[in-house]
Amino acid sequence: MSLNAKLNSSTASTRLNGKHLLLARLAWWGIAILTFVYAIATMIYRSGDTPFTFLEEREIILLKQIGVSPDFYVIYFNTILSITALFFFIAGYVIFWRRSDDWMAILVSLTMTTGALSSFSWGFRLSVAQPGWRLLYFLFFLISSVAVEIIFFTFPDGRFIPARSRWLVAPFAVFVLFRGVILYIDRNLDLNILFYIYMSLMGISLLAQVYRYRRVSNPNQRQQAKWVIYGLTLMILIGISDSLFLTPMLFPLLGDLTAKFYFFVYLPLITVGPYLAPVIGIGFSILRYRLWDIDFVINRSLVYGALTTLLAVLFGGSLFIVSQLFQNYAGGPLVAVAISATVFGVIFNPTRRRIQRFVDQRFYNIQIDYQKTPPALASGGQTQVLHQVHFGQYQGLELIGRGGMAEVYKSTHPTQGTPVAIKILPTALAAETGFRQRFAREAQVISTLTHPNIVRIFDSGDQDGQLYMVMEYLAGKDLAQLLKTNGRLPLAQTLPLVQQIASALDYAHAAGFVHRDIKPSNILLETSSKDSPRAVLTDFGIAKINNAHTAMTSTGYMLGTFDYVAPEQIQESSKVDGRADIYALGVMVYQMLTGELPFKHSNPGALLIAHLTQPAPDACEMLPDLSRHIGGAIQRAMAKKPEDRFATATEFVQELAR
């Protein structure tokens, strides 16, 4: 049996119950009380005999040279470390309070509370100056070090994967015991080689998480693992780069200004950073606080990291060049700074947008340039039609709707005498070739489709330079308005509407069209009859025509709606098929039943990344009374890979209705 099959055949859980839960909670409370007592003793204690214990001799000399009292700096540094340790305490207690029935959460909580004492100045000060407390300090160090290694090998499901990786914890525990004994005997014997061994073992943990991520994790576990992998990577990079490169290279070059930056910014950051990064990552995963934003965090880290480096180089270079040009002037340095700052301000946003576009395309394969916005309607917001009594052969125009892409007027068909809707491309967009093509495309698509749940078109053309199409008039509101009024719809009301939409989609797909913009505002609910509302699919403006001999020129703006867009539509819109519409239909059904969108982000980049990476939520978690198969059907419709979705929209509806 394969590894994936073994995992799928069992239901591993980190939840505790019965006597195991009681023993785990008692053990946690016992250790928590000891940490609390130790913390109080540390805060009361004053280490007057060893004020500069953690400072090297060269650092003490440099502090005095730049006019900073070593006593003051010790207070400053310990204050930062104490605040960090307090954060660890609070985070550990919150995790235990929220998830005290989960042994993984309990282990993380213990790691945070004991690590706060063994990793920062609280525990260090007391253990060095008072040997009587050193054994307790060693206990905290042992618990936090071994526990964190177990967590990194087993997170998030409590399994060692592969199973033989459990034996890697043993040498790590031996190393921790050895290092702890050295610390217990004499702090001064703690050699740098031990640090590199520790980082190497952390690197093995990182590889174990990467292996788990690539080989066996389900989508939900992969999202949780990203926090851990991201944090572990930062920890290793920060620790090793500081030890091998940054401090040895920077320290001899420090002047008055750079020395202050080193002591008051760099040294505290480099001290707490390696501990904060992985622990915060695990904490967020455990509590599921903003879990999916890790992808967005990584995205923006790449963007702003590259932006900061590039602009710092450009700013420094321009400052040097300008200062050389004005070196003979009394105000030369001030002029150099002013000119460099101006250049910096001018190029900041364009540079950021270019780097953002590069990162989106190269690292996330996001082909949508969501930083662009379509042109606004002309001031006044109305076309010339409003000032006319008629439009061609149509009389008595009445404005009934306006949107960002079109204006709709009600009139009467000259021969049939029935009400019609005239859709007109606004003047502000008519000058844009891409939008004219989109408008003409919609008329072309609808004219070839005849289905009771697809809007009918009677006429289209160009009237004095204005593109228009004449469609059937539908009395009623759209689905978006209904959801806004009702919040959410019961299943009995949702199913008939979804069945009609699915029928229209399958018909369009069979005819070779993909709508690509399924959303509630494009579903009109015709209520002229006494029967239940007729759901009518509209707006085929960005529909894809399979096997078309000509391709529509892109407008350069987003095609589709972020809230409902399928992952493959984000990455390569021209090659999508009908399953992209099924994804959007799944999003819409989730919204109809729960009253909320599955992915909610105000930032468009974060929303697109959520569609690409975040597993579809289970509607049953919001509606416990909903049948499990319905939540599963929606999740399948919203699968990231098209081949994992339903083959047809009707098949999706049949699963909902069974």
XYZ file of C-alpha atoms in Angstrom:
658
model
C 0.000 0.000 0.000
C 1.344 3.455 -0.925
C 2.032 6.120 1.660
C -0.912 8.206 0.461
C -3.196 5.204 0.611
C -2.123 4.432 4.181
C -2.864 7.971 5.227
C -6.243 7.993 3.504
C -7.200 4.674 5.052
C -6.996 5.995 8.590
C -8.208 9.015 10.457
C -5.314 10.221 12.547
C -6.220 12.827 15.104
C -4.335 14.808 17.697
C -7.397 15.092 19.931
C -7.220 13.645 23.461
C -9.968 12.166 25.590
C -10.494 10.288 28.833
C -7.546 9.763 31.153
C -5.039 10.870 28.524
C -6.717 14.257 28.338
C -6.747 14.556 32.151
C -3.062 13.599 32.487
C -2.020 15.988 29.715
C -3.866 18.885 31.325
C -2.431 18.113 34.772
C 1.097 17.958 33.319
C 0.544 21.262 31.532
C -0.697 22.966 34.703
C 2.242 21.606 36.718
C 4.805 22.943 34.257
C 2.864 26.195 33.833
C 2.968 26.827 37.593
C 6.732 26.208 37.653
C 7.279 28.641 34.775
C 5.149 31.238 36.532
C 7.161 30.877 39.767
C 10.440 31.059 37.850
C 9.296 34.155 35.950
C 8.322 35.929 39.169
C 11.664 35.044 40.752
C 13.487 36.375 37.686
C 11.620 39.697 37.740
C 12.318 40.159 41.451
C 15.997 39.301 41.118
C 18.520 42.075 40.353
C 21.824 40.898 38.771
C 24.071 43.682 40.097
C 27.241 41.597 39.952
C 27.055 40.698 36.260
C 25.513 43.644 34.412
C 27.184 42.948 31.047
C 27.042 39.141 30.954
C 25.642 38.814 27.450
C 27.857 41.559 25.941
C 31.256 40.834 24.423
C 34.215 42.979 25.453
C 34.400 44.636 22.039
C 30.692 45.515 22.260
C 31.136 47.149 25.673
C 34.042 49.202 24.307
C 32.018 50.299 21.263
C 29.035 51.268 23.420
C 31.246 53.546 25.478
C 32.786 55.036 22.337
C 29.381 56.112 20.988
C 28.339 57.536 24.367
C 25.901 54.819 25.445
C 26.073 53.493 28.978
C 26.356 49.675 29.000
C 24.059 49.675 32.072
C 21.416 51.573 30.123
C 21.790 49.275 27.141
C 21.391 46.168 29.300
C 18.110 47.575 30.617
C 16.959 48.418 27.063
C 17.924 45.021 25.666
C 16.401 43.061 28.547
C 13.192 45.080 28.258
C 12.798 44.020 24.624
C 13.528 40.391 25.449
C 11.141 40.496 28.405
C 8.352 41.866 26.218
C 9.029 39.090 23.716
C 8.989 36.486 26.473
C 5.694 37.928 27.729
C 4.286 37.526 24.220
C 5.339 33.869 24.294
C 3.650 33.373 27.663
C 0.387 34.940 26.555
C 0.360 33.092 23.221
C 1.031 29.780 24.988
C -1.766 30.293 27.488
C -4.216 31.364 24.754
C -3.462 28.259 22.697
C -3.995 26.012 25.730
C -7.216 27.815 26.612
C -8.551 27.449 23.065
C -7.335 23.916 22.273
C -6.620 22.102 25.544
C -8.091 18.855 24.144
C -5.413 18.602 21.443
C -1.999 17.188 22.363
C -0.324 19.024 19.487
C -1.715 22.312 20.767
C -0.650 21.448 24.326
C 2.869 20.683 23.099
C 3.030 23.990 21.233
C 1.756 25.804 24.325
C 4.424 24.187 26.523
C 7.092 25.067 23.960
C 6.067 28.713 24.064
C 5.835 29.043 27.852
C 9.044 27.160 28.680
C 10.890 28.597 25.681
C 10.100 32.099 26.898
C 12.246 31.380 29.955
C 14.997 29.264 28.431
C 15.552 31.320 25.278
C 15.454 34.885 26.586
C 16.926 36.971 29.368
C 14.388 36.021 32.043
C 15.720 32.529 32.590
C 19.285 33.311 31.605
C 19.883 36.056 34.198
C 18.665 34.002 37.123
C 20.341 30.715 36.123
C 23.770 32.316 35.664
C 23.809 34.275 38.895
C 21.927 31.799 41.121
C 23.060 28.167 40.627
C 20.156 26.967 42.762
C 17.747 27.856 39.947
C 19.898 26.379 37.210
C 18.395 22.881 37.315
C 14.888 24.270 36.778
C 16.215 26.391 33.923
C 17.742 23.255 32.398
C 14.358 21.498 32.680
C 12.653 24.313 30.760
C 15.388 24.256 28.139
C 15.045 20.487 27.711
C 11.234 20.585 27.411
C 11.128 23.456 24.937
C 13.960 22.130 22.739
C 12.776 18.520 22.436
C 9.112 19.510 22.175
C 9.720 21.890 19.300
C 11.616 19.209 17.395
C 8.758 16.733 17.852
C 6.321 19.388 16.667
C 8.316 20.105 13.521
C 8.424 16.402 12.657
C 4.736 15.651 13.363
C 2.833 18.864 12.650
C -0.072 19.134 11.873
C -1.581 15.621 12.181
C 0.605 14.110 14.944
C 2.287 11.530 12.675
C 5.953 10.984 11.932
C 6.092 10.952 8.132
C 7.870 8.935 6.942
C 7.562 6.721 10.023
C 11.326 6.175 10.314
C 11.822 9.892 10.862
C 10.868 9.326 14.509
C 14.396 8.036 15.070
C 15.809 11.442 14.150
C 14.340 12.870 17.347
C 16.615 10.643 19.486
C 19.963 12.192 18.408
C 18.417 15.617 18.783
C 17.378 14.808 22.359
C 20.906 13.544 23.105
C 22.354 16.749 21.696
C 19.997 18.875 23.794
C 20.978 16.936 26.921
C 24.665 17.384 26.113
C 24.263 21.115 25.422
C 22.145 21.466 28.553
C 24.809 19.816 30.701
C 27.406 22.230 29.305
C 25.162 25.145 30.141
C 24.544 23.702 33.597
C 28.259 23.305 34.342
C 29.639 26.490 32.832
C 27.977 28.937 30.478
C 31.347 29.925 29.032
C 31.860 26.441 27.525
C 28.935 26.910 25.126
C 30.899 26.771 21.835
C 29.688 28.106 18.491
C 29.879 24.634 16.961
C 26.897 23.646 19.095
C 24.870 26.406 17.486
C 25.612 25.088 13.986
C 24.708 21.549 15.032
C 21.419 22.877 16.375
C 20.684 24.714 13.128
C 21.537 21.584 11.125
C 18.995 19.602 13.120
C 16.451 22.345 12.518
C 17.268 22.011 8.815
C 16.401 18.304 8.980
C 13.073 19.276 10.529
C 12.500 21.673 7.655
C 13.174 18.918 5.132
C 10.702 16.674 6.958
C 7.995 19.352 6.656
C 8.785 19.873 2.963
C 8.586 16.113 2.358
C 5.242 15.957 4.138
C 3.989 18.962 2.149
C 4.953 17.542 -1.245
C 4.102 13.883 -0.748
C 1.253 13.272 1.675
C -0.497 16.418 2.923
C -4.064 17.209 1.934
C -4.914 20.795 0.855
C -5.822 21.882 4.378
C -2.625 20.446 5.874
C -0.559 22.067 3.155
C -1.870 25.467 4.091
C -1.002 24.850 7.739
C 2.438 23.521 6.814
C 3.245 26.702 4.898
C 3.323 28.635 8.169
C 5.782 26.167 9.672
C 8.010 25.954 6.595
C 8.045 29.733 6.251
C 8.915 30.215 9.931
C 11.581 27.505 10.017
C 13.242 28.850 6.886
C 13.385 32.344 8.366
C 14.786 30.969 11.620
C 17.610 29.100 9.898
C 18.444 31.905 7.473
C 18.479 34.571 10.185
C 20.531 32.513 12.615
C 23.182 31.233 10.202
C 23.527 34.418 8.147
C 24.067 36.466 11.299
C 26.612 34.067 12.751
C 28.591 33.450 9.552
C 28.302 36.677 7.581
C 26.439 39.673 8.966
C 27.941 40.325 12.395
C 31.549 39.281 11.514
C 31.455 41.485 8.389
C 29.527 44.428 9.791
C 31.088 44.871 13.216
C 34.540 46.100 12.095
C 32.846 48.656 9.799
C 30.576 50.193 12.403
C 30.711 53.962 12.870
C 28.771 56.124 15.313
C 25.467 56.039 13.402
C 25.677 52.440 12.216
C 26.746 51.286 15.688
C 23.548 52.727 17.188
C 21.519 50.916 14.525
C 23.425 47.714 15.318
C 22.784 47.873 19.069
C 19.268 49.275 19.167
C 17.697 47.636 16.104
C 19.778 44.856 14.585
C 20.968 43.036 17.714
C 17.502 42.795 19.378
C 15.912 41.760 16.070
C 18.506 39.109 15.330
C 18.124 37.767 18.875
C 14.347 37.346 18.989
C 13.713 36.771 15.255
C 14.864 33.141 15.037
C 12.577 32.205 17.944
C 9.575 34.262 16.902
C 9.365 33.153 13.263
C 8.572 29.413 13.622
C 6.612 29.713 16.853
C 4.298 32.406 15.501
C 3.778 30.296 12.390
C 2.769 27.238 14.389
C 0.600 29.327 16.679
C -1.360 30.781 13.791
C -1.837 27.329 12.308
C -3.033 25.847 15.574
C -5.600 28.552 16.182
C -6.421 28.987 12.486
C -6.183 32.742 12.831
C -5.876 34.229 9.307
C -4.460 30.882 8.258
C -4.554 31.401 4.514
C -2.896 34.804 4.522
C 0.490 33.088 4.683
C 0.512 32.986 0.866
C -0.203 36.694 0.735
C 2.443 37.331 3.416
C 5.014 35.446 1.337
C 3.947 37.316 -1.790
C 4.294 40.722 -0.177
C 7.536 39.705 1.577
C 9.070 38.970 -1.811
C 7.773 42.229 -3.270
C 8.771 44.585 -0.482
C 12.018 42.769 0.245
C 13.103 43.201 -3.374
C 11.724 46.753 -3.451
C 13.599 47.776 -0.301
C 16.878 46.321 -1.536
C 16.594 47.864 -4.996
C 15.550 51.305 -3.796
C 18.203 51.328 -1.058
C 20.858 50.676 -3.687
C 19.394 53.316 -6.016
C 19.016 55.841 -3.212
C 22.554 55.276 -1.991
C 23.928 55.467 -5.530
C 22.061 58.654 -6.403
C 23.073 60.189 -3.060
C 26.717 59.459 -3.784
C 26.573 60.814 -7.350
C 24.704 63.997 -6.426
C 26.941 64.635 -3.416
C 29.972 64.368 -5.684
C 28.477 66.871 -8.131
C 27.711 69.388 -5.360
C 30.712 68.705 -3.142
C 32.090 72.221 -3.679
C 28.891 73.874 -2.448
C 28.259 74.592 1.217
C 24.809 73.068 1.087
C 25.911 70.124 -1.028
C 24.924 67.312 1.404
C 21.480 68.816 1.940
C 20.942 69.223 -1.808
C 22.077 65.629 -2.380
C 19.607 64.274 0.165
C 16.761 66.390 -1.232
C 17.372 65.318 -4.849
C 17.802 61.643 -3.920
C 14.619 61.699 -1.817
C 12.699 63.252 -4.726
C 13.940 60.595 -7.126
C 13.073 57.945 -4.547
C 9.502 59.279 -4.233
C 8.978 59.483 -8.003
C 10.084 55.923 -8.765
C 8.640 54.210 -5.669
C 5.137 53.347 -6.942
C 6.110 52.461 -10.543
C 8.901 50.248 -9.229
C 6.595 48.580 -6.719
C 4.012 47.831 -9.419
C 6.625 46.329 -11.720
C 8.075 44.130 -8.981
C 4.574 43.094 -7.896
C 3.728 42.105 -11.465
C 6.981 40.145 -11.766
C 6.402 38.247 -8.500
C 2.751 37.499 -9.397
C 3.704 36.128 -12.806
C 6.906 34.273 -11.982
C 6.123 32.850 -8.556
C 2.304 32.536 -8.579
C 1.544 32.365 -12.306
C -1.086 35.096 -11.876
C -1.632 36.430 -15.384
C -4.293 38.965 -14.356
C -2.933 42.460 -13.831
C -5.253 43.375 -10.978
C -3.397 46.645 -10.405
C -5.067 48.088 -13.500
C -8.533 49.590 -13.256
C -10.969 50.151 -16.139
C -11.666 53.707 -17.209
C -14.477 55.444 -15.373
C -17.623 56.531 -17.116
C -17.627 60.046 -18.452
C -18.462 62.776 -15.960
C -22.190 63.081 -15.713
C -22.398 59.321 -16.234
C -24.958 59.354 -19.066
C -24.806 58.711 -22.783
C -26.314 60.978 -25.403
C -29.328 58.667 -25.603
C -30.911 60.241 -22.522
C -31.297 63.494 -24.418
C -33.181 61.847 -27.302
C -36.838 60.939 -27.650
C -36.022 57.814 -29.614
C -33.109 55.548 -30.485
C -33.423 54.418 -34.073
C -36.843 52.814 -34.384
C -37.304 52.496 -30.614
C -39.407 55.118 -28.861
C -39.898 56.321 -25.268
C -36.594 55.255 -23.796
C -36.534 54.839 -20.020
C -33.274 54.295 -18.122
C -33.657 51.173 -15.961
C -30.073 50.263 -15.151
C -26.491 51.497 -15.232
C -23.265 49.651 -14.544
C -19.577 49.996 -15.147
C -19.849 48.298 -18.551
C -23.246 49.287 -19.994
C -26.474 51.250 -19.663
C -29.859 49.589 -20.097
C -33.067 51.291 -21.263
C -36.614 50.032 -21.473
C -38.558 50.569 -24.685
C -41.211 48.875 -26.854
C -40.599 46.614 -29.824
C -41.858 48.488 -32.912
C -43.574 45.462 -34.523
C -44.292 43.036 -31.668
C -45.462 45.674 -29.215
C -43.731 43.929 -26.317
C -41.361 45.621 -23.875
C -37.660 45.222 -24.673
C -34.385 46.149 -22.996
C -31.798 48.104 -25.003
C -28.240 47.675 -23.786
C -25.867 50.452 -24.911
C -22.102 50.739 -24.530
C -21.322 54.033 -22.738
C -19.475 56.688 -24.664
C -16.551 56.546 -22.232
C -15.939 52.895 -23.140
C -16.940 52.997 -26.813
C -13.566 54.550 -27.668
C -11.775 51.540 -26.163
C -11.240 48.883 -28.846
C -11.242 46.084 -26.302
C -14.578 47.050 -24.812
C -16.163 47.427 -28.254
C -14.997 43.919 -29.086
C -16.380 42.612 -25.824
C -19.766 44.209 -26.484
C -19.889 42.849 -30.022
C -18.814 39.428 -28.715
C -21.764 39.325 -26.322
C -24.229 40.038 -29.141
C -22.575 37.354 -31.268
C -22.772 34.721 -28.534
C -26.356 35.362 -27.409
C -27.673 35.416 -30.980
C -26.598 31.789 -31.443
C -28.145 30.518 -28.186
C -31.809 29.632 -27.740
C -32.649 28.455 -24.240
C -35.399 29.458 -21.784
C -32.791 30.341 -19.152
C -30.531 32.420 -21.396
C -31.532 35.956 -22.265
C -32.838 36.342 -25.843
C -31.535 38.964 -28.256
C -33.659 40.513 -31.016
C -31.301 42.973 -32.646
C -27.839 44.519 -32.384
C -25.730 46.982 -34.266
C -24.165 50.433 -34.405
C -26.430 53.483 -34.223
C -24.535 56.675 -35.020
C -21.338 55.325 -33.522
C -22.999 53.765 -30.471
C -23.059 49.993 -30.070
C -26.323 48.513 -28.836
C -28.232 45.263 -28.505
C -31.958 44.768 -28.056
C -32.915 41.967 -25.670
C -36.018 40.601 -24.018
C -37.226 42.692 -21.098
C -37.259 40.765 -17.823
C -39.461 42.058 -15.018
C -37.816 41.419 -11.668
C -34.565 41.805 -9.770
C -31.277 40.006 -10.151
C -29.989 37.344 -7.767
C -27.502 39.764 -6.175
C -30.356 42.052 -5.121
C -32.289 39.100 -3.723
C -29.302 37.975 -1.657
C -28.738 41.510 -0.435
C -32.346 41.659 0.753
C -32.650 38.144 2.219
C -29.076 37.508 3.353
C -29.228 33.851 2.372
C -31.716 31.494 0.766
C -33.081 28.191 2.078
C -32.176 25.048 0.191
C -35.745 24.666 -1.106
C -35.518 28.075 -2.786
C -31.909 27.668 -3.911
C -32.227 24.345 -5.728
C -34.815 25.364 -8.400
C -32.787 28.440 -9.286
C -29.508 26.525 -9.481
C -31.144 23.800 -11.594
C -32.175 26.400 -14.181
C -28.735 28.030 -14.200
C -27.071 24.624 -14.562
C -29.333 23.776 -17.498
C -28.379 27.026 -19.241
C -24.670 26.444 -18.604
C -24.682 22.882 -19.910
C -26.510 24.060 -23.029
C -23.979 26.849 -23.605
C -21.048 24.502 -22.966
C -22.422 21.945 -25.429
C -22.693 24.748 -28.003
C -19.023 25.588 -27.507
C -19.255 28.591 -25.173
C -17.775 29.243 -21.724
C -19.422 32.135 -19.869
C -16.410 32.994 -17.621
C -18.338 35.536 -15.511
C -20.926 33.610 -13.498
C -22.083 35.722 -10.538
C -25.396 36.686 -8.881
C -25.652 40.048 -10.661
C -25.630 38.207 -14.002
C -28.617 36.056 -13.002
C -31.928 37.865 -13.597
C -35.041 36.533 -11.862
C -38.036 36.980 -14.169
C -41.220 37.189 -12.075
C -43.928 38.095 -14.586
C -45.732 34.751 -14.195
C -47.385 33.340 -11.099
C -44.994 30.405 -11.053
C -41.622 30.416 -9.320
C -39.060 32.907 -10.684
C -37.346 32.058 -13.946
C -33.567 32.347 -13.613
C -32.092 33.885 -16.752
C -28.365 33.949 -17.479
C -27.085 37.231 -18.940
C -23.860 39.087 -19.811
C -21.845 36.901 -22.169
C -19.442 39.774 -22.808
C -16.303 37.802 -21.950
C -17.579 34.409 -23.069
C -14.996 32.138 -24.660
C -15.884 30.583 -28.007
C -14.301 27.186 -28.475
C -12.568 26.655 -31.829
C -13.056 30.317 -32.746
C -11.031 31.448 -35.745
C -10.422 34.871 -34.233
C -9.511 35.762 -30.687
C -10.918 38.686 -28.766
C -8.302 41.318 -28.002
C -7.877 41.770 -24.270
C -8.949 45.084 -22.836
C -5.922 44.993 -20.546
C -8.240 44.838 -17.529
C -9.642 42.028 -15.447
C -11.996 39.703 -17.361
C -14.393 38.202 -14.868
C -15.074 38.864 -11.194
C -12.517 38.174 -8.467
C -15.038 36.748 -5.992
C -16.066 33.910 -8.339
C -13.053 33.424 -10.617
C -11.671 29.905 -11.109
C -7.962 29.237 -10.426
C -7.213 28.345 -14.048
C -8.930 31.544 -15.185
C -6.448 33.502 -13.065
C -3.504 31.740 -14.631
C -4.498 31.289 -18.280
C -7.954 32.599 -19.102
C -7.802 31.774 -22.811
C -7.613 28.009 -22.226
C -10.430 27.482 -19.733
C -13.391 25.211 -20.394
C -16.867 24.814 -18.907
C -15.474 23.613 -15.589
C -14.448 27.213 -14.837
C -18.163 28.071 -14.865
C -18.843 25.123 -12.536
C -16.284 26.534 -10.078
C -18.027 29.921 -10.138
C -21.384 28.184 -9.738
C -20.017 26.399 -6.665
C -18.941 29.737 -5.169
C -22.392 31.164 -5.890
C -24.231 28.206 -4.338
C -22.084 28.560 -1.201
C -23.059 32.232 -1.054
C -26.756 31.510 -1.656
C -26.923 28.970 1.177
C -24.678 30.686 3.755
C -25.112 34.357 2.887
C -21.333 34.821 2.695
C -18.626 34.404 0.107
C -16.187 31.529 0.719
C -13.153 33.796 0.264
C -13.338 37.325 1.659
C -10.421 39.687 1.154
C -10.484 43.410 0.538
C -7.116 43.202 -1.219
C -7.538 41.824 -4.774
C -4.122 40.164 -4.712
C -4.961 38.287 -1.511
C -8.313 37.225 -2.992
C -6.712 35.822 -6.142
C -4.119 33.937 -4.103
C -6.933 32.508 -1.950
C -8.653 31.140 -5.064
C -5.354 29.603 -6.150
C -4.332 28.018 -2.840
C -7.037 28.046 -0.172
C -9.156 24.880 0.060
C -12.861 25.467 -0.360
C -14.581 25.880 3.030
C -17.277 23.485 4.159
C -20.726 25.116 4.148
C -21.747 22.654 6.874
C -19.452 24.417 9.341
C -21.617 27.531 9.003
C -24.884 25.602 8.697
C -24.691 22.512 10.944
C -28.158 21.383 9.836
C -27.073 21.181 6.205
C -26.562 17.649 4.898
C -22.933 16.632 4.676
C -23.218 15.625 1.024
C -24.230 19.188 0.102
C -21.135 20.688 1.702
C -19.031 18.038 -0.027
C -20.660 18.739 -3.396
C -19.882 22.461 -3.128
C -16.274 21.699 -2.191
C -15.947 19.363 -5.172
C -17.382 22.000 -7.516
C -14.736 24.398 -6.153
C -11.813 21.994 -6.475
C -8.563 23.715 -7.482
C -7.956 21.343 -10.386
C -10.651 21.282 -13.119
C -10.401 17.499 -13.445
C -11.453 17.111 -9.795
C -14.741 18.967 -10.341
C -18.050 17.730 -11.710
C -18.060 17.106 -15.452
C -21.295 19.063 -15.935
C -23.278 21.623 -13.992
C -26.296 19.312 -13.970
C -24.223 16.598 -12.298
C -23.372 19.119 -9.571
C -27.049 19.978 -9.035
C -28.025 16.305 -8.937
C -25.534 15.767 -6.119
C -26.998 18.739 -4.250
C -30.548 17.413 -4.645
C -30.010 13.756 -3.802
